[in-house]
Amino acid sequence: MMEHFTIFRIFLETKTNFMNRLTVALLTITLFGSALSTHAQSNDDMKAMMAYATPGEIHKMMAKSVGDWSCAITMWMAPGAQPMSSTAESKNEMILGGRYLQQKNTGNFMGQPFEGIGVTGYDNAKKVFVSTWIDNMGTGIMYLTGTWDAASNSLILTGTMVDPSSGKDIPVKETIKMIDDTHQEMAMYITAGGQEMKTMEIKMTKK
């Protein structure tokens, strides 16, 4: 009887030790697999971050606008209204390691000093251009996004701007045509009452 009990106890101890070793082995495999997966994911995340942060060919194209420009501005305040003309100066430079094009504009508007700052970038992750504009004639920020149209050699941006009289956003479209390395043309349109209206045209010449 004692022999049978001893054999049964040895059997239980052997089975328990085997199960413990099996559990440890499975846990080790699981943790190792998880570590490999995490490592692979971390590498992929790092590669994506590097691609997102690295200026590319499009940023080099944007850098062609660097320099000092003379601007001839034509504005229309309402459909059929007589155009208003003025001049301005624009100083363009690439900032933050060649990632963004910053424009600082100075001039006069309706007899008042005018200052405006624009920043244009290309989002490597979203594959779109992004643009912001602020000036001393308002307190808001205009935000536009868009793509490059190779057929017209133009950047086409769309977004919204606030209508000061209503406080509501209205649709805006902006086109920037690269005529050559020293000439560009910008046009801005707003949509009001379901109709698109051209409100501004700027002819730019690099000094």
mmCIF file of N, CA and C in Angstrom, residues 73-86 109-110 137 161 163-164 170 188 190 192 197-201:
data_model
loop_
_atom_site.group_PDB
_atom_site.id
_atom_site.type_symbol
_atom_site.label_atom_id
_atom_site.label_comp_id
_atom_site.label_asym_id
_atom_site.label_seq_id
_atom_site.Cartn_x
_atom_site.Cartn_y
_atom_site.Cartn_z
ATOM 1 N N ILE A 73 -1.138 94.836 -56.064
ATOM 2 C CA ILE A 73 -2.377 94.268 -55.541
ATOM 3 C C ILE A 73 -3.592 94.952 -56.155
ATOM 4 N N THR A 74 -4.558 94.136 -56.568
ATOM 5 C CA THR A 74 -5.849 94.642 -57.034
ATOM 6 C C THR A 74 -6.940 93.976 -56.205
ATOM 7 N N MET A 75 -7.878 94.789 -55.672
ATOM 8 C CA MET A 75 -8.936 94.248 -54.821
ATOM 9 C C MET A 75 -10.300 94.718 -55.312
ATOM 10 N N TRP A 76 -11.292 93.833 -55.133
ATOM 11 C CA TRP A 76 -12.686 94.148 -55.445
ATOM 12 C C TRP A 76 -13.512 93.963 -54.174
ATOM 13 N N MET A 77 -14.182 95.008 -53.721
ATOM 14 C CA MET A 77 -14.939 94.945 -52.476
ATOM 15 C C MET A 77 -16.335 94.360 -52.669
ATOM 16 N N ALA A 78 -16.835 94.394 -53.915
ATOM 17 C CA ALA A 78 -18.172 93.867 -54.210
ATOM 18 C C ALA A 78 -18.251 93.579 -55.704
ATOM 19 N N PRO A 79 -19.150 92.687 -56.119
ATOM 20 C CA PRO A 79 -19.304 92.404 -57.548
ATOM 21 C C PRO A 79 -19.634 93.666 -58.339
ATOM 22 N N GLY A 80 -18.874 93.907 -59.402
ATOM 23 C CA GLY A 80 -19.122 95.073 -60.239
ATOM 24 C C GLY A 80 -18.521 96.359 -59.723
ATOM 25 N N ALA A 81 -17.914 96.330 -58.528
ATOM 26 C CA ALA A 81 -17.315 97.541 -57.952
ATOM 27 C C ALA A 81 -15.998 97.860 -58.653
ATOM 28 N N GLN A 82 -15.613 99.127 -58.611
ATOM 29 C CA GLN A 82 -14.340 99.539 -59.175
ATOM 30 C C GLN A 82 -13.190 98.920 -58.364
ATOM 31 N N PRO A 83 -12.167 98.400 -59.041
ATOM 32 C CA PRO A 83 -11.058 97.790 -58.307
ATOM 33 C C PRO A 83 -10.221 98.834 -57.574
ATOM 34 N N MET A 84 -9.632 98.406 -56.466
ATOM 35 C CA MET A 84 -8.723 99.243 -55.692
ATOM 36 C C MET A 84 -7.323 98.679 -55.865
ATOM 37 N N SER A 85 -6.356 99.565 -56.078
ATOM 38 C CA SER A 85 -4.979 99.123 -56.329
ATOM 39 C C SER A 85 -4.046 99.619 -55.233
ATOM 40 N N SER A 86 -3.033 98.791 -54.927
ATOM 41 C CA SER A 86 -2.016 99.181 -53.957
ATOM 42 C C SER A 86 -0.764 98.345 -54.209
ATOM 43 N N PHE A 109 -3.185 99.692 -46.797
ATOM 44 C CA PHE A 109 -4.534 99.314 -47.207
ATOM 45 C C PHE A 109 -5.491 100.413 -46.785
ATOM 46 N N MET A 110 -6.110 101.065 -47.774
ATOM 47 C CA MET A 110 -7.045 102.163 -47.520
ATOM 48 C C MET A 110 -6.411 103.227 -46.635
ATOM 49 N N MET A 137 -5.362 93.498 -39.824
ATOM 50 C CA MET A 137 -6.710 93.946 -40.160
ATOM 51 C C MET A 137 -7.781 93.032 -39.560
ATOM 52 N N MET A 161 -12.822 81.614 -44.078
ATOM 53 C CA MET A 161 -12.420 82.799 -43.336
ATOM 54 C C MET A 161 -13.683 83.396 -42.717
ATOM 55 N N ASP A 163 -16.487 86.106 -41.772
ATOM 56 C CA ASP A 163 -17.138 87.316 -42.261
ATOM 57 C C ASP A 163 -17.369 88.211 -41.042
ATOM 58 N N PRO A 164 -16.642 89.335 -40.904
ATOM 59 C CA PRO A 164 -16.749 90.159 -39.691
ATOM 60 C C PRO A 164 -18.166 90.654 -39.416
ATOM 61 N N ILE A 170 -17.051 81.796 -44.101
ATOM 62 C CA ILE A 170 -17.445 81.717 -45.499
ATOM 63 C C ILE A 170 -16.354 80.987 -46.275
ATOM 64 N N MET A 188 -7.569 85.350 -55.003
ATOM 65 C CA MET A 188 -8.419 84.871 -53.906
ATOM 66 C C MET A 188 -9.884 85.054 -54.279
ATOM 67 N N ILE A 190 -14.034 84.339 -52.762
ATOM 68 C CA ILE A 190 -14.936 83.959 -51.679
ATOM 69 C C ILE A 190 -16.276 83.557 -52.302
ATOM 70 N N ALA A 192 -20.227 83.835 -51.659
ATOM 71 C CA ALA A 192 -21.280 84.505 -50.886
ATOM 72 C C ALA A 192 -22.584 84.433 -51.674
ATOM 73 N N MET A 197 -16.852 84.810 -56.002
ATOM 74 C CA MET A 197 -16.448 86.157 -56.403
ATOM 75 C C MET A 197 -14.955 86.327 -56.188
ATOM 76 N N LYS A 198 -14.289 86.883 -57.183
ATOM 77 C CA LYS A 198 -12.863 87.182 -57.062
ATOM 78 C C LYS A 198 -12.701 88.471 -56.274
ATOM 79 N N THR A 199 -11.951 88.405 -55.168
ATOM 80 C CA THR A 199 -11.797 89.578 -54.309
ATOM 81 C C THR A 199 -10.399 90.184 -54.358
ATOM 82 N N MET A 200 -9.413 89.396 -54.782
ATOM 83 C CA MET A 200 -8.055 89.914 -54.754
ATOM 84 C C MET A 200 -7.201 89.241 -55.820
ATOM 85 N N GLU A 201 -6.280 90.032 -56.359
ATOM 86 C CA GLU A 201 -5.279 89.506 -57.284
ATOM 87 C C GLU A 201 -3.952 90.176 -56.946
#
